[in-house]
Amino acid sequence: MEFSKVQSDGYASVDSAGSNDGGVCCCMAWRLSKPSQATISKHQLRALHVEIQSVRELVGATVIEVAATHGALQCKDSRHLAVSAEDTALRLGQLLLRWCSEQEPRLELAVGMHTGGLDVCHLPRGHKLYFGPALSGAVELADDASSSMCIKLRENTKAGLKLYEQLPYTLTGSDMYRFDPFVEGSQLHSCPQDVRWPSKRSSGRRKEEEMNNKVLDPGYLGVHEFGSWLERYGIDTSLFGRGEVQTLSQLHHEIMEEKKAVLVEVNGFLERRLEVVFVSIVAKSKEGHELVLRSAVDVTTDRRSLGIVVTVPFGSHWTDALRDRLASRFGLSREVQEELLPIEANWFKEEKKLTRSLPVMQTTYRTHKVRMRITKTSRKELQCISLPNMSTFAAHDLSHWAWVSWEAGAESSNQEVLTKLLQDNKINLSEWPHGSFSQLLTEVYDTQAATLQVVKHELIRHVRVIKVWLVTDILSVSHLLVTKSKDRPLSMCVEKGISWEQALENLLSLRLGLKEDFMKKSVMVDQSSYHLFEEIEYSLSYPGLKTVYRIHEVTCRVADPHAQLGLPDGNDFTVCRSGITTRYTWQPFKAHHSLIGRRTSFKKTLLGGKDLAELSLPSPKRQLPLPEPMVFAPGGDANCRLKDLMRGKETDWVRARHAAMHICDPEYSLKQFYEDCVASFPELALFTATENEMTSSGRSAADEYQRTLGALFAVYWLMRLHGDGLQSFVYGVGEDWKPLSAASVEPVRSAEDLKKRQAFYSKVDMGQIGKILVSAGLFQGGFCNGANDPERTLALLVLSAIHDIMKVTSLLPVVTEASGPFEKHKVGDVIYNHDTALGYILQYMPDVLPSYAGLPEEQKESVKFTQFDMEFNLGWLVQAEAPPGILFSRFKRIIRQGKAKSSDVALYLVHWLTDLAGAEPYPEEGAEKFVLKFPPQLFVSFLSSFHCVTFLSQKSETAVMEDYLCWRWAMNEPPLGPIPRGDGAIALMRLVVMAQGHCNAVLDAWKGLNAEDKEVLANELTRTARAEQFFELALKVEEGGPAFLVYYAPALMQKNCGLDPEGALIVLAEILRHARAIWPLQESAADDTVIIQIDVLKGFHIAELLDQPRPGECWVLKRQQNEINATVCKEPVPKEITPDRRPLCFEKARRNTHQRRTSCSSDAMVREQQSIEDDVG
């Protein structure tokens, strides 16, 4: 064993005798405080040691002792006489303490440094043990629990300082000093360049590190692949999305999509690097005061109003990113910026920290602080930032800005900003109640529970509220919890950044004092009851300030009694919080009891806890991650908005074609397909480009995005029907993306849900879909044996991805003079129909959508065809509800114009099918719209009608309709006999289709129907609404029109044909008779159709319908002002019959109903008498 003495330059001289002579060294020791040792996470601990390694390399120190929570380093003299070992130790400790202070949560560290002798004991295999006064003295100072976040040193150590000799030190004893690590001395900046230490690293050192550290570029990865890649570097991806930690999708979007940050491998660990620019724009007011531009409503985490913050994309220079941001936000061109907004000063700082939003890896922040000074405030180019007036204003991205005092502190600055914002929007603060201004100041800048925004020159306050209907069963009766004083359900404001689920937990905890374990076990949230809506009113607390309340409403059920809630007896109870006492009471909830009972399929535990299978409660519906929101500038040319949003966006054609080519491969999973689609089609992000969450469909933009993914999934499943497609179509996929089945344990589903899925899976023959897929050109050589056509498949994928983007109302186009009138829209009209709007984009702005623009011309024409306003309602055909003219005439006209082939018609129908299959916003759950909400026989009818429609390019509208009716008659079970011919044949076939399942009852009723009503039905239901077109199977009716479409006639038939089919036919005939009286036959109207709305009748049985009008009232058929529609409604009995209003007489139906009841009663008496005789016998 050998001993050596460590010299002051860091080298050791061998001394086998263990001599104590030799040089003097300086050691620095560190130790985490006990509170930090108890709370530090493994990620923070790893980051701490990475930082120690980094600063050790920076100053050239040697690790001589290391443990998880403490350690020591030996510091060396520099080759420059200006820097001693003591200077090096002080700088090392200073950098380390500064880093600890910046962490979230903050780390408490004690540092001691001491000069003295240092010996080393050399062990076998190169191991070393250090000991001596320098080490023990430094450890003793670091172990002092009375002080942390400072550097402790003795007088002999201080005497060795050269560079830092003149810094301020605090004397705490006869020879003990403390140094504040946040003090910086001028001596630092006068030392030689190659040993000068900036805030963290010199530029030369940083360049050297860039060469040594590996910038990682794994290529583009999907979200799940990205997570797997992170795990290979020891990152625990299970922590993403918990609490304040960002989701994996957010980090993926930042790294892979936006490229705002980059990942670097440092000493085997991943590190995130982010460059940010903080900008202060300064100008003088007319009074000569220096003002700075600040956000009017956005605040930082320390409650200070923000200036301009720019994130620098990786690979870009910070000045370019700054200029681009000012141009996009304020409309300041680069030329104007360089002339009028010169950079007066800038500072650079680099720091490392673990943040609350990303505690799994260390982040290096490269921060630029920039001051820009405007001297020529009167230039008109600066009016976009409210110069020279300096009033509050809105930028292009809807953010709001104010000029405030440069010298003002955070609190006074916020008051100044808010006051100016209110006064500039003509709100009189003198009318406000005492304390209201302070309350609003707290809402906006402290709790951030409210935001302010100027919309159409009016200041609007936005507040998010969570409202909870908390229910439970008391003596088998559903009760609701309300406040005793105001009779209102539970509610609370939601702070910024808090989801409604988190707000729900907070409300139950804060308002009712419920503990987490009770919520885990016993509080269920009815997921299907969640509803987001808005209420707008002027606030009583802030007179003159309009407020938009965005209310998250949800129903929760208390499953187990809790005395704290007055259960199980339903007693009133009181909760005291922060000096406020609230009394609650349980009230019967009769109006909602049945509704809540029907929602059990969506219940889930609020916070986890007990397994859902143990509770026998179905799992919540699943949704996929949303794309990053797109920001657009308000106002301006509406047609330019889409161009601005899509500028620079490109389709990943490699991945798109990969999806189209491999969609039928057994090895190509739905997960791979999903990731390819999301990466390929940039148009999917357009669902986030909305000023509010609602779209023209009435659903949220987030739901429309999920529905689009559902349509894409339906394409994937239908193309694989010969494999696992049908199983996934019916049951959905699990967390592993593999098909589920009736036996799957997760997700938990209700018995009714599984019953419907099993019925669909076993009863529905999907062979018809294969035929239509082949007709659409999606397969070559047959469905089962042939290969799919990649180009045609790609066209369908593109169509599915872009079809519904125009439901985002902020994207709706305006018809321009260049295009001229379009599809009944005049120049200057906004096209509100989302299909027509997309058709306009594809016709006149095709290059805006890169996925469409990149298709071959033939496929582009096919996609464009699907977006024409064909006025085609497949439901009308399936239920034989409409005459062929209104069903097919526009469809046929577009085909005649040469805009479509039969394969294009089939593609349109395939798209219609997949779009409806994904109509429920839960893509992973399967095609729930069809599987759970369509009766199997209706779904089969839809499929069957497709094949007939494809012949529209070859046959007349009437011939296609007749083929469909004959096919339905021939395929009916039980068989109906030969296809009817002659008088009333078409009417009878249409009535049979309308009745769905009551075919024989309709046939019997038709035979017994009186001649007058039969003639009306035969004539009116045989009209084609196409001049010179007639059904071949029926007698030719008198020429002329209009024809009639009785809207909801199938619903009326299906409701009544099981009990009173003849009564239903009589009511239908009466309506058609009076319709013809209002619209007499005219040859000029042979192509016209009048729509008669009978929705008020569809829910009644015939007997109920007859009893509805009160004395003095009657059912009336009334023509609408547009002359082409009519409606059935109840009105006072008219004194005289007018051409536009005809009273309906259903008395024949009443007599028929009475006769049927009498007949049924007689039959019942005979059966009862026979039963008695059998019993006696």
Coordinates of C-alpha atoms in Angstrom, one line a residue, residues 659-852:
A659 CA -50.1 3.5 -45.0
A660 CA -52.0 3.1 -48.3
M661 CA -49.7 0.4 -49.5
H662 CA -49.6 -1.8 -46.3
I663 CA -53.1 -1.2 -45.0
C664 CA -54.1 -4.8 -45.8
D665 CA -50.9 -6.4 -44.5
P666 CA -51.5 -8.6 -41.5
E667 CA -48.3 -7.3 -39.9
Y668 CA -49.3 -3.6 -40.3
S669 CA -50.9 -2.7 -37.0
L670 CA -53.5 -0.1 -36.3
K671 CA -51.0 1.7 -34.1
Q672 CA -48.6 2.0 -37.0
F673 CA -51.5 3.2 -39.3
Y674 CA -52.5 5.8 -36.7
E675 CA -49.0 7.2 -36.3
D676 CA -48.5 7.3 -40.1
C677 CA -51.8 9.2 -40.6
V678 CA -51.1 11.7 -37.9
A679 CA -47.6 12.3 -39.2
S680 CA -48.7 12.4 -42.8
F681 CA -51.6 14.8 -43.0
P682 CA -51.0 18.3 -41.6
E683 CA -54.6 19.2 -42.3
L684 CA -55.6 17.3 -39.1
A685 CA -54.2 20.1 -37.0
L686 CA -56.8 22.5 -38.5
F687 CA -59.4 21.2 -36.0
T688 CA -57.5 23.3 -33.4
A689 CA -57.7 26.5 -35.4
T690 CA -60.9 27.8 -33.8
E691 CA -61.8 30.8 -31.7
N692 CA -64.0 28.7 -29.6
E693 CA -64.3 25.0 -29.0
M694 CA -67.6 24.5 -30.9
T695 CA -67.9 23.7 -34.6
S696 CA -70.8 24.1 -37.1
S697 CA -71.9 20.5 -36.2
G698 CA -72.6 21.7 -32.6
R699 CA -69.7 19.4 -31.3
S700 CA -66.4 20.6 -30.0
A701 CA -63.4 20.8 -32.3
A702 CA -61.7 18.1 -30.2
D703 CA -64.7 15.8 -30.8
E704 CA -64.5 16.5 -34.6
Y705 CA -60.8 15.6 -34.6
Q706 CA -61.6 12.3 -32.8
R707 CA -64.4 11.6 -35.3
T708 CA -62.0 12.1 -38.2
L709 CA -59.6 9.6 -36.6
G710 CA -62.6 7.3 -36.3
A711 CA -63.3 7.6 -40.0
L712 CA -59.7 6.8 -40.8
F713 CA -59.8 3.8 -38.5
A714 CA -63.0 2.6 -40.2
V715 CA -61.2 2.7 -43.5
Y716 CA -58.4 0.6 -42.0
W717 CA -60.9 -1.9 -40.6
L718 CA -63.1 -2.2 -43.7
M719 CA -60.1 -2.8 -45.9
R720 CA -59.1 -5.7 -43.7
L721 CA -62.5 -7.4 -43.5
H722 CA -60.9 -10.6 -44.8
G723 CA -58.7 -10.6 -41.7
D724 CA -59.2 -9.0 -38.3
G725 CA -61.0 -5.9 -39.6
L726 CA -64.6 -7.0 -38.6
Q727 CA -63.6 -7.8 -35.1
S728 CA -62.0 -4.4 -34.5
F729 CA -64.9 -2.7 -36.3
V730 CA -67.3 -4.3 -33.8
Y731 CA -65.4 -4.5 -30.6
G732 CA -62.6 -1.8 -31.0
V733 CA -59.0 -2.2 -29.9
G734 CA -57.3 -2.5 -26.5
E735 CA -54.5 -0.5 -25.0
D736 CA -52.1 -2.7 -26.9
W737 CA -53.9 -1.7 -30.2
K738 CA -55.0 -5.3 -30.8
P739 CA -58.6 -6.3 -31.6
L740 CA -60.9 -6.8 -28.6
S741 CA -63.6 -9.5 -28.3
A742 CA -66.6 -10.3 -26.2
A743 CA -64.3 -12.0 -23.7
S744 CA -61.9 -9.1 -23.2
V745 CA -61.5 -8.1 -19.6
E746 CA -60.6 -4.5 -20.3
P747 CA -62.2 -2.2 -21.0
V748 CA -65.2 -3.1 -18.8
R749 CA -68.5 -2.9 -20.8
S750 CA -72.1 -3.2 -19.8
A751 CA -74.1 -6.3 -20.5
E752 CA -76.3 -4.3 -22.9
D753 CA -73.3 -3.0 -24.8
L754 CA -71.8 -6.5 -25.2
K755 CA -75.1 -7.9 -26.3
K756 CA -75.4 -5.4 -29.1
R757 CA -71.8 -5.9 -30.3
Q758 CA -72.3 -9.7 -30.3
A759 CA -75.5 -9.4 -32.2
F760 CA -73.9 -7.2 -34.8
Y761 CA -70.9 -9.5 -35.1
S762 CA -73.0 -12.6 -35.6
K763 CA -75.9 -11.3 -37.7
V764 CA -74.5 -8.7 -40.1
D765 CA -73.1 -10.0 -43.4
M766 CA -70.4 -7.6 -44.4
G767 CA -70.0 -9.2 -47.8
Q768 CA -71.9 -6.2 -49.4
I769 CA -69.1 -3.9 -48.2
G770 CA -66.6 -6.0 -50.2
K771 CA -68.6 -5.5 -53.3
I772 CA -68.8 -1.7 -52.9
L773 CA -65.0 -1.6 -52.1
V774 CA -64.3 -3.3 -55.4
S775 CA -66.7 -1.1 -57.2
A776 CA -64.9 2.0 -55.8
G777 CA -61.7 0.8 -57.3
L778 CA -60.0 0.1 -53.9
F779 CA -59.3 -3.5 -54.8
Q780 CA -58.0 -5.1 -58.0
G781 CA -59.0 -8.6 -58.9
G782 CA -61.6 -9.1 -56.2
F783 CA -62.0 -8.4 -52.6
C784 CA -60.8 -11.5 -50.9
N785 CA -58.1 -12.6 -53.4
G786 CA -57.1 -9.3 -54.9
A787 CA -54.6 -6.6 -53.8
N788 CA -55.7 -3.1 -52.8
D789 CA -54.9 -0.2 -55.2
P790 CA -52.5 2.0 -53.2
E791 CA -53.3 5.2 -55.2
R792 CA -57.0 4.8 -54.8
T793 CA -56.6 3.9 -51.1
L794 CA -54.5 7.0 -50.6
A795 CA -57.2 9.1 -52.2
L796 CA -59.7 7.7 -49.7
L797 CA -57.3 8.4 -46.8
V798 CA -56.8 12.0 -47.9
L799 CA -60.6 12.5 -48.3
S800 CA -61.2 11.1 -44.8
A801 CA -58.5 13.4 -43.3
I802 CA -59.8 16.6 -44.8
H803 CA -63.5 16.0 -45.1
D804 CA -64.7 17.7 -42.0
I805 CA -62.1 20.5 -41.5
M806 CA -64.6 23.1 -42.8
K807 CA -66.8 22.4 -39.7
V808 CA -64.3 24.8 -38.0
T809 CA -66.2 28.0 -38.7
S810 CA -63.2 30.2 -38.6
L811 CA -62.0 28.5 -41.8
L812 CA -65.2 28.9 -43.9
P813 CA -64.4 30.5 -47.3
V814 CA -66.1 33.5 -48.9
V815 CA -67.0 33.3 -52.6
T816 CA -64.8 35.7 -54.5
E817 CA -65.3 37.6 -57.7
A818 CA -62.6 35.6 -59.4
S819 CA -64.5 32.4 -58.9
G820 CA -68.0 33.8 -59.5
P821 CA -71.2 32.3 -58.0
F822 CA -70.6 28.8 -56.6
E823 CA -73.3 26.2 -55.8
K824 CA -76.1 28.6 -55.2
H825 CA -73.8 31.0 -53.3
K826 CA -73.3 34.6 -54.6
V827 CA -70.1 36.5 -54.6
G828 CA -69.3 37.7 -51.1
D829 CA -71.4 34.9 -49.4
V830 CA -69.8 32.8 -46.7
I831 CA -70.3 29.1 -47.6
Y832 CA -71.6 27.6 -44.3
N833 CA -72.2 24.0 -45.5
H834 CA -69.0 22.3 -44.7
D835 CA -69.2 19.9 -47.7
T836 CA -69.8 22.7 -50.1
A837 CA -67.1 24.9 -48.4
L838 CA -64.5 22.1 -48.9
G839 CA -65.7 21.7 -52.5
Y840 CA -65.0 25.4 -53.1
I841 CA -61.5 25.1 -51.6
L842 CA -60.8 22.0 -53.8
Q843 CA -62.1 23.9 -56.9
Y844 CA -60.5 27.3 -56.5
M845 CA -57.7 27.0 -53.8
P846 CA -56.5 23.4 -54.2
D847 CA -52.9 24.1 -53.4
V848 CA -53.8 25.3 -49.9
L849 CA -54.3 21.7 -48.8
P850 CA -51.0 19.9 -49.5
S851 CA -52.4 16.4 -49.0
Y852 CA -55.0 17.0 -51.7

